[in-house]
Tab-separated table of C-alpha atoms and ligand atoms in Angstrom:
chain	number	residue	atom	x	y	z
A	1	MET	CA	63.689	113.710	109.286
A	2	ARG	CA	63.279	114.778	112.963
A	3	LYS	CA	62.522	118.291	114.228
A	4	LEU	CA	65.364	120.793	114.316
A	5	ALA	CA	64.937	124.229	115.849
A	6	ILE	CA	66.079	127.060	113.649
A	7	SER	CA	66.124	130.432	115.357
A	8	ALA	CA	65.028	133.679	113.741
A	9	ILE	CA	68.595	134.986	113.985
A	10	ILE	CA	69.916	132.009	112.119
A	11	LEU	CA	67.302	132.460	109.404
A	12	LEU	CA	68.257	136.120	109.146
A	13	ASN	CA	71.864	135.105	108.913
A	14	THR	CA	71.072	132.720	106.101
A	15	ALA	CA	69.111	135.394	104.286
A	16	CYS	CA	72.169	137.683	104.322
A	17	VAL	CA	74.371	135.245	102.445
A	18	MET	CA	71.603	134.056	100.146
A	19	ALA	CA	72.473	136.105	97.106
A	20	ALA	CA	75.874	134.659	96.136
A	21	PRO	CA	75.705	132.700	92.899
A	22	ILE	CA	77.931	129.795	91.875
A	23	MET	CA	79.905	130.601	88.743
A	24	ARG	CA	81.452	128.174	86.296
A	25	VAL	CA	84.570	128.836	84.234
A	26	PRO	CA	86.414	126.513	81.815
A	27	ASN	CA	89.281	124.708	83.571
A	28	THR	CA	92.244	126.139	81.648
A	29	ALA	CA	95.759	126.905	82.896
A	30	SER	CA	95.027	130.638	82.921
A	31	SER	CA	91.720	130.332	84.772
A	32	ARG	CA	93.416	128.114	87.359
A	33	VAL	CA	95.986	130.835	87.959
A	34	ILE	CA	93.246	133.447	88.372
A	35	VAL	CA	91.133	131.286	90.665
A	36	ASN	CA	94.191	130.721	92.873
A	37	GLN	CA	95.183	134.382	92.751
A	38	LEU	CA	91.733	135.468	93.804
A	39	ASN	CA	91.666	132.874	96.542
A	40	LEU	CA	88.144	132.057	95.424
A	41	ASP	CA	86.079	129.570	97.352
A	42	TYR	CA	85.847	127.001	94.617
A	43	THR	CA	83.110	124.493	95.138
A	44	SER	CA	83.937	121.984	92.454
A	45	ARG	CA	86.637	121.154	89.940
A	46	THR	CA	86.551	118.696	87.109
A	47	PRO	CA	89.029	118.438	84.258
A	48	GLU	CA	86.549	120.520	82.202
A	49	TYR	CA	85.464	123.318	84.525
A	50	ILE	CA	85.881	125.050	87.863
A	51	GLU	CA	82.965	126.357	89.900
A	52	PHE	CA	83.310	128.975	92.594
A	53	VAL	CA	81.177	131.088	94.906
A	54	TYR	CA	80.840	134.562	93.454
A	55	ASP	CA	80.073	136.561	96.569
A	56	GLU	CA	80.725	140.269	97.229
A	57	GLU	CA	84.281	139.556	98.379
A	58	ALA	CA	85.113	137.552	95.274
A	59	LYS	CA	83.539	140.233	93.092
A	60	GLN	CA	85.690	142.898	94.725
A	61	ARG	CA	88.904	140.871	94.378
A	62	LEU	CA	88.134	140.260	90.723
A	63	ILE	CA	87.728	144.021	90.160
A	64	ASP	CA	90.813	144.900	92.247
A	65	LEU	CA	92.996	142.571	90.234
A	66	GLY	CA	91.622	143.895	86.948
A	67	HIS	CA	89.898	140.710	85.798
A	68	GLU	CA	86.469	142.230	85.515
A	69	ASN	CA	86.657	142.741	81.775
A	70	THR	CA	89.074	139.979	80.862
A	71	SER	CA	88.220	136.871	78.887
A	72	PHE	CA	88.260	134.935	82.174
A	73	PHE	CA	85.250	136.800	83.389
A	74	LYS	CA	83.499	136.749	80.023
A	75	LYS	CA	83.655	132.973	79.950
A	76	THR	CA	81.944	132.507	83.297
A	77	THR	CA	78.397	131.235	83.469
A	78	ILE	CA	76.098	131.078	86.444
A	79	THR	CA	75.241	127.467	87.285
A	80	ASN	CA	73.290	128.230	90.391
A	81	LYS	CA	71.833	131.687	90.984
A	82	ASN	CA	72.055	131.199	94.668
A	83	ALA	CA	74.610	128.896	96.310
A	84	ASP	CA	72.452	128.617	99.405
A	85	GLU	CA	69.334	127.625	97.539
A	86	GLN	CA	70.305	123.952	97.593
A	87	PHE	CA	70.331	124.105	101.395
A	88	SER	CA	67.530	126.529	102.132
A	89	GLU	CA	64.954	124.328	100.433
A	90	LEU	CA	65.803	121.627	102.980
A	91	MET	CA	66.389	123.931	105.922
A	92	ARG	CA	62.847	125.184	105.634
A	93	LYS	CA	61.791	121.653	106.510
A	94	ASP	CA	61.883	120.996	110.239
A	95	ASP	CA	64.108	117.974	109.976
A	96	LEU	CA	66.213	118.548	106.853
A	97	GLY	CA	63.948	116.284	104.805
A	98	ILE	CA	65.643	113.160	103.541
A	99	TYR	CA	68.989	114.295	105.011
A	100	HIS	CA	70.058	113.173	108.468
A	101	THR	CA	70.442	115.582	111.330
A	102	TYR	CA	73.274	114.682	113.704
A	103	GLU	CA	70.713	113.516	116.297
A	104	GLU	CA	69.136	111.224	113.724
A	105	ILE	CA	72.508	109.687	112.916
A	106	VAL	CA	73.090	108.962	116.616
A	107	THR	CA	69.617	107.476	117.080
A	108	GLU	CA	69.813	105.371	113.947
A	109	LEU	CA	73.246	103.940	114.735
A	110	ASN	CA	72.140	103.067	118.266
A	111	ASP	CA	69.013	101.418	116.859
A	112	TYR	CA	71.114	99.285	114.511
A	113	ALA	CA	73.324	98.187	117.387
A	114	SER	CA	70.337	97.038	119.425
A	115	THR	CA	68.557	95.392	116.471
A	116	TYR	CA	71.676	93.553	115.239
A	117	PRO	CA	73.672	92.876	118.434
A	118	GLY	CA	76.125	90.357	116.950
A	119	LEU	CA	76.723	92.403	113.810
A	120	ALA	CA	76.753	96.066	114.794
A	121	LYS	CA	78.424	97.953	117.611
A	122	VAL	CA	78.417	101.708	118.237
A	123	ILE	CA	81.870	103.136	118.892
A	124	GLN	CA	83.122	106.453	120.256
A	125	VAL	CA	85.865	107.661	118.028
A	126	GLY	CA	86.868	110.911	119.757
A	127	THR	CA	85.589	114.246	121.028
A	128	THR	CA	85.217	117.426	118.968
A	129	PHE	CA	86.321	120.961	119.880
A	130	GLU	CA	82.777	121.747	121.004
A	131	GLY	CA	82.715	118.608	123.110
A	132	ARG	CA	80.612	116.255	121.010
A	133	ASN	CA	81.297	112.550	120.695
A	134	ILE	CA	82.455	111.537	117.264
A	135	ILE	CA	80.298	108.517	116.762
A	136	GLY	CA	80.961	105.544	114.557
A	137	ILE	CA	79.593	102.072	114.013
A	138	GLU	CA	81.490	98.830	113.577
A	139	ILE	CA	79.787	96.316	111.295
A	140	GLY	CA	80.913	92.704	111.142
A	141	ASN	CA	80.019	89.266	112.396
A	142	GLN	CA	81.591	89.367	115.833
A	143	SER	CA	81.696	85.583	116.114
A	144	ASN	CA	84.223	85.383	113.268
A	145	GLN	CA	87.764	86.183	114.308
A	146	ASP	CA	89.401	86.534	110.951
A	147	ARG	CA	87.884	89.641	109.368
A	148	VAL	CA	89.303	92.280	107.009
A	149	PRO	CA	89.178	95.836	108.407
A	150	PHE	CA	87.802	98.715	106.283
A	151	LEU	CA	87.210	102.386	107.043
A	152	VAL	CA	84.353	104.437	105.553
A	153	MET	CA	84.163	108.129	106.406
A	154	GLY	CA	81.709	110.898	105.602
A	155	THR	CA	81.737	114.668	106.052
A	156	HIS	CA	85.225	115.982	106.507
A	157	HIS	CA	83.617	119.104	105.030
A	158	ALA	CA	80.586	120.513	106.803
A	159	ARG	CA	78.542	121.650	103.803
A	160	GLU	CA	78.837	118.365	101.933
A	161	TRP	CA	75.688	116.866	103.436
A	162	ILE	CA	75.332	114.038	100.936
A	163	ALA	CA	78.690	112.688	102.175
A	164	SER	CA	77.032	111.392	105.357
A	165	GLU	CA	74.111	109.858	103.498
A	166	VAL	CA	75.982	107.209	101.506
A	167	PRO	CA	77.744	105.751	104.592
A	168	MET	CA	74.382	105.666	106.416
A	169	ALA	CA	72.745	103.990	103.411
A	170	SER	CA	75.504	101.395	103.199
A	171	VAL	CA	75.140	100.442	106.888
A	172	LYS	CA	71.411	99.983	106.304
A	173	ASP	CA	72.016	98.063	103.079
A	174	LEU	CA	74.356	95.511	104.672
A	175	LEU	CA	72.455	94.997	107.910
A	176	GLU	CA	68.938	94.846	106.508
A	177	SER	CA	69.831	92.436	103.722
A	178	TYR	CA	72.141	90.264	105.826
A	179	GLU	CA	69.571	87.461	106.221
A	180	SER	CA	68.248	87.489	102.679
A	181	ASP	CA	71.208	88.382	100.500
A	182	ALA	CA	74.248	86.107	100.165
A	183	GLN	CA	76.616	88.884	99.093
A	184	ALA	CA	75.732	91.103	102.072
A	185	LYS	CA	76.092	88.143	104.434
A	186	LYS	CA	79.466	87.226	103.018
A	187	ILE	CA	80.740	90.792	103.392
A	188	VAL	CA	79.472	91.212	106.955
A	189	ASP	CA	80.739	87.773	107.989
A	190	SER	CA	84.223	88.376	106.690
A	191	SER	CA	84.833	92.100	107.330
A	192	THR	CA	85.075	94.680	110.090
A	193	ILE	CA	83.757	97.873	108.569
A	194	VAL	CA	84.117	101.012	110.630
A	195	TYR	CA	81.763	103.757	109.468
A	196	VAL	CA	82.171	107.326	110.686
A	197	PRO	CA	79.296	108.991	108.818
A	198	MET	CA	79.952	112.509	110.153
A	199	LEU	CA	83.580	112.987	111.131
A	200	ASN	CA	83.356	116.784	111.392
A	201	ILE	CA	80.290	116.950	113.617
A	202	ASP	CA	80.709	120.530	114.903
A	203	GLY	CA	81.001	121.880	111.372
A	204	GLY	CA	78.270	119.551	110.116
A	205	ILE	CA	75.830	120.857	112.713
A	206	TYR	CA	76.851	124.472	112.097
A	207	SER	CA	76.150	124.081	108.387
A	208	ARG	CA	72.818	122.378	109.017
A	209	ASN	CA	71.776	124.967	111.601
A	210	GLY	CA	72.027	128.087	109.499
A	211	SER	CA	75.469	128.671	107.977
A	212	PRO	CA	75.088	126.237	105.123
A	213	MET	CA	78.266	127.030	103.179
A	214	TRP	CA	80.550	126.352	106.162
A	215	ARG	CA	83.338	123.901	105.246
A	216	LYS	CA	85.803	123.527	108.139
A	217	ASN	CA	85.531	122.311	111.715
A	218	ARG	CA	84.736	124.822	114.510
A	219	ASN	CA	88.083	125.046	116.294
A	220	ALA	CA	88.092	128.591	117.695
A	221	ASN	CA	91.686	128.639	118.954
A	222	ASN	CA	93.261	130.071	115.843
A	223	LYS	CA	94.174	133.732	116.270
A	224	GLY	CA	90.608	134.874	115.841
A	225	GLY	CA	89.901	132.785	112.739
A	226	VAL	CA	87.543	129.881	113.232
A	227	GLY	CA	87.914	126.409	111.844
A	228	VAL	CA	90.527	124.131	110.331
A	229	ASP	CA	90.059	122.239	107.081
A	230	ASN	CA	90.234	118.647	108.277
A	231	ASN	CA	91.220	117.562	104.789
A	232	ARG	CA	94.375	119.692	104.936
A	233	ASN	CA	95.460	118.779	108.464
A	234	TYR	CA	96.771	115.226	107.987
A	235	GLU	CA	100.460	114.619	108.441
A	236	TYR	CA	101.912	113.911	105.065
A	237	LYS	CA	103.502	116.734	103.112
A	238	TRP	CA	101.385	118.942	105.354
A	239	GLY	CA	100.871	122.418	103.913
A	240	VAL	CA	103.165	122.133	100.913
A	241	THR	CA	100.469	122.968	98.375
A	242	GLY	CA	96.755	123.706	97.989
A	243	ALA	CA	96.380	124.617	101.661
A	244	SER	CA	96.372	127.931	103.471
A	245	SER	CA	98.269	129.243	106.503
A	246	SER	CA	95.555	131.783	107.191
A	247	PRO	CA	93.047	130.803	109.896
A	248	TRP	CA	90.410	132.736	107.932
A	249	SER	CA	90.831	130.688	104.808
A	250	ASP	CA	88.482	127.853	103.908
A	251	THR	CA	91.475	125.590	103.344
A	252	TYR	CA	93.321	126.479	106.556
A	253	LYS	CA	95.730	123.651	107.327
A	254	GLY	CA	95.776	124.218	111.115
A	255	GLU	CA	98.548	125.161	113.543
A	256	GLU	CA	100.388	121.913	113.041
A	257	PRO	CA	99.815	118.571	111.351
A	258	MET	CA	97.231	116.416	113.120
A	259	SER	CA	96.345	119.276	115.471
A	260	GLU	CA	92.618	118.600	115.064
A	261	ASN	CA	90.564	116.218	117.153
A	262	GLU	CA	88.910	114.731	114.077
A	263	ASN	CA	92.270	113.944	112.450
A	264	GLN	CA	93.587	112.442	115.664
A	265	ALA	CA	90.444	110.336	115.842
A	266	VAL	CA	91.202	108.866	112.408
A	267	GLU	CA	94.763	108.064	113.487
A	268	SER	CA	93.584	106.336	116.642
A	269	LEU	CA	91.054	104.360	114.627
A	270	TYR	CA	93.847	103.237	112.333
A	271	GLN	CA	95.953	102.174	115.314
A	272	LYS	CA	93.054	100.141	116.663
A	273	TYR	CA	91.874	98.454	113.453
A	274	LYS	CA	94.823	98.567	110.984
A	275	PHE	CA	92.571	99.132	107.984
A	276	LYS	CA	93.486	97.599	104.643
A	277	SER	CA	91.378	99.976	102.561
A	278	SER	CA	89.329	103.119	103.082
A	279	ILE	CA	86.917	105.532	101.437
A	280	SER	CA	86.280	109.126	102.404
A	281	PHE	CA	83.080	110.590	100.963
A	282	HIS	CA	82.900	114.237	99.891
A	283	SER	CA	80.816	116.251	97.435
A	284	TYR	CA	80.699	117.268	94.659
A	285	SER	CA	81.922	116.473	91.089
A	286	GLU	CA	81.215	112.758	90.461
A	287	LEU	CA	84.811	111.577	90.816
A	288	VAL	CA	86.752	108.682	92.315
A	289	LEU	CA	90.152	109.956	93.503
A	290	TRP	CA	93.337	108.444	94.907
A	291	PRO	CA	96.947	109.432	95.854
A	292	TRP	CA	99.027	111.294	95.206
A	293	GLY	CA	97.117	114.381	96.115
A	294	TYR	CA	100.136	116.507	97.034
A	295	THR	CA	101.866	116.246	93.673
A	296	SER	CA	101.070	115.562	90.059
A	297	SER	CA	104.770	115.084	89.248
A	298	ILE	CA	104.363	111.338	89.568
A	299	GLN	CA	101.768	108.636	89.910
A	300	CYS	CA	102.060	106.554	93.054
A	301	LYS	CA	103.896	103.249	92.848
A	302	ASP	CA	100.619	101.364	93.301
A	303	ASN	CA	98.712	103.421	90.764
A	304	GLU	CA	97.614	100.393	88.737
A	305	ILE	CA	95.954	98.827	91.805
A	306	PHE	CA	94.242	102.119	92.702
A	307	LYS	CA	93.153	102.523	89.107
A	308	LYS	CA	91.663	99.049	88.793
A	309	ILE	CA	89.466	99.221	91.873
A	310	GLY	CA	88.810	102.954	91.400
A	311	THR	CA	87.613	102.315	87.866
A	312	GLY	CA	85.406	99.474	89.104
A	313	MET	CA	83.712	101.802	91.579
A	314	GLY	CA	83.582	104.567	88.975
A	315	GLU	CA	81.725	102.310	86.565
A	316	ILE	CA	79.098	101.465	89.160
A	317	MET	CA	78.621	105.105	90.109
A	318	GLY	CA	79.020	106.566	86.613
A	319	TYR	CA	81.932	108.624	88.007
A	320	ARG	CA	85.343	109.461	86.553
A	321	PRO	CA	88.339	107.759	88.203
A	322	MET	CA	91.621	109.707	88.520
A	323	GLN	CA	94.670	110.600	90.602
A	324	SER	CA	93.563	113.451	92.846
A	325	ALA	CA	96.467	115.837	92.182
A	326	ASP	CA	95.590	115.751	88.486
A	327	LEU	CA	92.430	117.534	89.517
A	328	TYR	CA	94.354	119.953	91.720
A	329	PRO	CA	97.301	119.383	94.025
A	330	ALA	CA	96.422	119.732	97.698
A	331	ALA	CA	98.460	118.419	100.596
A	332	GLY	CA	97.338	117.043	103.933
A	333	ASP	CA	94.331	115.053	102.728
A	334	SER	CA	93.197	111.763	104.213
A	335	ASP	CA	94.186	109.589	101.238
A	336	ASP	CA	97.823	110.667	101.048
A	337	TYR	CA	98.118	110.234	104.786
A	338	LEU	CA	96.489	106.818	105.083
A	339	TYR	CA	98.371	105.503	102.049
A	340	ALA	CA	101.806	107.001	102.743
A	341	LYS	CA	101.904	106.503	106.496
A	342	HIS	CA	99.922	103.312	106.865
A	343	GLY	CA	99.827	101.611	103.470
A	344	VAL	CA	96.030	101.824	103.216
A	345	LEU	CA	94.352	101.681	99.799
A	346	ALA	CA	92.679	105.038	100.412
A	347	TYR	CA	90.109	106.694	98.115
A	348	THR	CA	88.051	109.859	98.082
A	349	ILE	CA	84.704	109.822	96.304
A	350	GLU	CA	83.178	113.154	95.311
A	351	LEU	CA	79.448	112.493	95.231
A	352	GLY	CA	76.843	114.158	93.052
A	353	ARG	CA	76.641	117.496	91.314
A	354	ARG	CA	75.872	119.713	94.289
A	355	PHE	CA	76.884	119.751	97.940
A	356	VAL	CA	73.313	118.852	98.739
A	357	PRO	CA	71.606	117.155	95.800
A	358	SER	CA	67.839	117.636	95.709
A	359	GLU	CA	65.893	115.082	97.710
A	360	SER	CA	64.640	113.257	94.645
A	361	LYS	CA	68.247	112.466	93.610
A	362	VAL	CA	69.374	111.094	96.979
A	363	PRO	CA	67.939	107.531	96.778
A	364	GLU	CA	69.783	106.838	93.536
A	365	ILE	CA	73.080	108.236	94.865
A	366	ASN	CA	72.641	106.138	98.015
A	367	SER	CA	71.867	102.995	96.099
A	368	LYS	CA	74.773	103.387	93.651
A	369	GLY	CA	77.055	104.329	96.553
A	370	SER	CA	76.034	101.211	98.498
A	371	LYS	CA	76.657	99.048	95.426
A	372	ALA	CA	80.072	100.640	94.857
A	373	LEU	CA	80.881	99.966	98.512
A	374	ARG	CA	79.883	96.315	98.190
A	375	TYR	CA	82.210	96.067	95.201
A	376	PHE	CA	84.923	97.740	97.293
A	377	PHE	CA	84.448	95.372	100.257
A	378	GLU	CA	84.759	92.415	97.900
A	379	ASN	CA	87.695	93.649	95.830
A	380	ALA	CA	89.877	95.698	98.161
A	381	ARG	CA	90.407	93.031	100.839
A	382	ASN	CA	94.120	92.566	100.443
A	383	PRO	CA	94.959	95.099	97.786
A	384	PHE	CA	98.725	94.787	97.801
A	385	GLU	CA	98.902	90.983	98.029
A	386	LYS	CA	100.313	90.611	94.524
A	387	VAL	CA	102.969	93.238	94.995
A	388	VAL	CA	106.405	91.659	94.850
A	389	GLU	CA	109.188	93.691	96.396
A	390	ASN	CA	111.480	93.095	93.431
A	391	LYS	CA	113.966	95.494	91.917
A	392	GLU	CA	111.381	97.195	89.679
A	393	TYR	CA	109.171	97.937	92.682
A	394	LYS	CA	112.106	99.069	94.795
A	395	VAL	CA	113.172	101.588	92.193
A	396	LEU	CA	109.604	102.985	92.124
A	397	LYS	CA	109.720	103.357	95.890
A	398	SER	CA	113.080	105.052	95.701
A	399	LEU	CA	111.839	107.465	93.008
A	400	GLU	CA	108.747	108.285	95.060
A	401	TYR	CA	110.983	109.030	98.005
A	402	THR	CA	113.174	111.245	95.840
A	403	VAL	CA	110.189	113.300	94.684
A	404	TYR	CA	109.052	113.551	98.294
A	405	ALA	CA	112.544	114.698	99.301
A	406	LEU	CA	112.820	117.155	96.401
A	407	GLU	CA	109.678	118.927	97.520
A	408	ARG	CA	111.130	119.546	100.969
A	409	ALA	CA	114.688	120.157	99.851
A	410	GLU	CA	114.535	123.827	100.763
A	411	TYR	CA	114.651	123.076	104.467
A	412	ASP	CA	115.775	119.444	104.574
A	413	THR	CA	118.865	118.659	102.520
A	414	GLN	CA	119.657	115.550	104.540
A	415	THR	CA	116.549	113.725	103.301
A	416	LEU	CA	117.390	114.632	99.721
A	417	GLN	CA	120.945	113.363	100.076
A	418	ASP	CA	119.592	110.222	101.587
A	419	ALA	CA	117.173	109.836	98.657
A	420	TYR	CA	119.944	110.204	96.066
A	421	GLN	CA	122.145	107.800	97.972
A	422	LYS	CA	119.434	105.162	97.638
A	423	LEU	CA	118.582	105.991	94.045
A	424	ALA	CA	122.227	105.758	93.042
A	425	THR	CA	122.222	102.040	93.890
A	426	PHE	CA	120.095	101.402	90.760
A	427	THR	CA	121.326	101.409	87.170
A	428	LYS	CA	120.513	104.263	84.788
A	429	GLN	CA	118.262	101.925	82.823
A	430	GLU	CA	116.349	100.816	85.926
A	431	ILE	CA	115.834	104.441	86.903
A	432	GLN	CA	114.639	105.371	83.413
A	433	THR	CA	112.141	102.507	83.336
A	434	GLY	CA	110.927	103.453	86.808
A	435	MET	CA	110.464	107.083	85.823
A	436	ASN	CA	108.391	106.002	82.845
A	437	THR	CA	106.266	103.638	84.926
A	438	LEU	CA	105.499	106.462	87.370
A	439	LYS	CA	104.765	108.797	84.425
A	440	MET	CA	107.125	111.293	85.954
A	441	LYS	CA	106.757	114.825	84.593
A	442	HIS	CA	109.547	115.779	82.202
A	443	ARG	CA	110.727	118.718	84.309
A	444	VAL	CA	111.149	116.572	87.442
A	445	LYS	CA	112.809	113.808	85.466
A	446	LYS	CA	115.435	116.203	84.138
A	447	HIS	CA	115.933	117.668	87.585
A	448	ILE	CA	116.554	114.259	89.163
A	449	GLU	CA	118.850	113.137	86.343
A	450	ALA	CA	120.951	116.274	86.700
A	451	ASP	CA	121.090	116.038	90.499
A	452	LEU	CA	121.984	112.383	90.314
A	453	SER	CA	124.967	112.889	88.040
A	454	THR	CA	126.230	115.736	90.240
A	455	PHE	CA	125.779	113.471	93.241
A	456	GLU	CA	127.709	110.625	91.582
A	457	ARG	CA	130.524	112.910	90.475
A	458	PHE	CA	130.717	114.255	94.011
A	459	LYS	CA	130.834	110.736	95.408
A	460	LYS	CA	133.628	109.667	93.019
A	461	HIS	CA	135.582	112.782	93.820
A	462	ASN	CA	135.445	111.968	97.530
A	463	GLN	CA	136.331	108.301	97.173
B	1	0X9	O1	89.726	119.660	98.344
B	1	0X9	C1	89.329	118.654	98.958
B	1	0X9	O2	89.608	118.435	100.120
B	1	0X9	C2	88.454	117.636	98.219
B	1	0X9	N1	87.485	118.293	97.402
B	1	0X9	S1	86.226	119.109	98.075
B	1	0X9	O3	85.569	119.839	97.019
B	1	0X9	N2	85.202	118.066	98.636
B	1	0X9	O4	86.734	119.948	99.109
B	1	0X9	C3	89.291	116.798	97.294
B	1	0X9	C4	90.456	116.163	97.893
B	1	0X9	C5	91.208	115.401	96.873
B	1	0X9	N3	92.567	115.503	97.135
B	1	0X9	C6	93.434	116.318	96.465
B	1	0X9	N4	93.123	116.938	95.378
B	1	0X9	N5	94.621	116.353	96.991
B	2	ZN	ZN1	85.051	117.879	100.668
């Protein structure tokens, strides 16, 4: 697409980091421990394998910790001789080829708004650290009052270029087929869909302009380290797992929850639109993910609803649907936040098999992504309508709260006491059934049972 100036320095810069390969290792308990120990920049995880960037730093850490000759290292294979190759092919083109530059996104969204005045409206969502407008587009027939609000986001992570393409393709799909296609018309007439194709614009531009493997935003106010991982900065169980306190880390959670402009922008969008359902696009691994992301000790109380619609989208895309913490637990992501704080049916879709799939693969990913989104807009309109707040559901809620409280018990005993107080209002049988429904891990189950009987004994003693 359009011309983008790449300076000689930037090219030189790119050349310096060119040599790092991407390595793949089987996803076993022991390799997970080693990957975490080494603090490797993993680029993808599936239940079968983990891929990580094997740069000089990683190589050194592997040697320092004595893993050089272990079976871990022997089982690694190189999947991509050069992690940057996927980008450099495109960066040699003036305009990133089929991929959108930020300027192209802005131009295209403005063009849609002027071509489809009653159906599309450009919105300013917030301002980035480097002072750019976070741009979005609202799609929906403005003459209909009663519309269901959805949120579609792309590019929390700078290097995941394909994550902006599917939202852009879906906007095009719905607007251009509005007149000729009954399904598109129905969706646009009855929905308000807010698309933010590139949430992390500063990082997105930085990656596209010469530091392709950049992941975070470009916040430079962090003790010399640059960038916060926007998908670790949301305020729900912030920082408890799978996130770093070091400003130099790729998964840096930020100074405090919601400290980042991009995360605040999502919150203010929620306050304005009160979304029912949302999707955040990332890459890569071909997965459809949902809460909980912070813990794999339990499924969420609405797991069956997430699973049904997640599986539907997975079938269209040919992707595997699963709870995100079963892949790896990480706190502070957008799904946990939108679901826990605002009751949104919130998914993450990991697109493709590379951060930047080759140009020939993009049209198919876009078309499947647009189809999956149509399915989503039709099926996730009022996701919790059939939920009845009966005793069975209440016990699930209470168990969820207990697990939440348990994981912060170290510094907040009041919340835990509160949780047990509530849980103790249910019978042993109700609690057992609830634990089974949530597929609670054995260890946590035993912990709660033991705590609960201590709590009840304590209560009796004080009566
Ligand atoms: O780690 C992330 O933020 C996402 N993966 S990515 O490779 N695109 O960085 C996955 C988030 C899913 N959520 C959790 N596992 N909690
Ligand atoms: Zn990502």
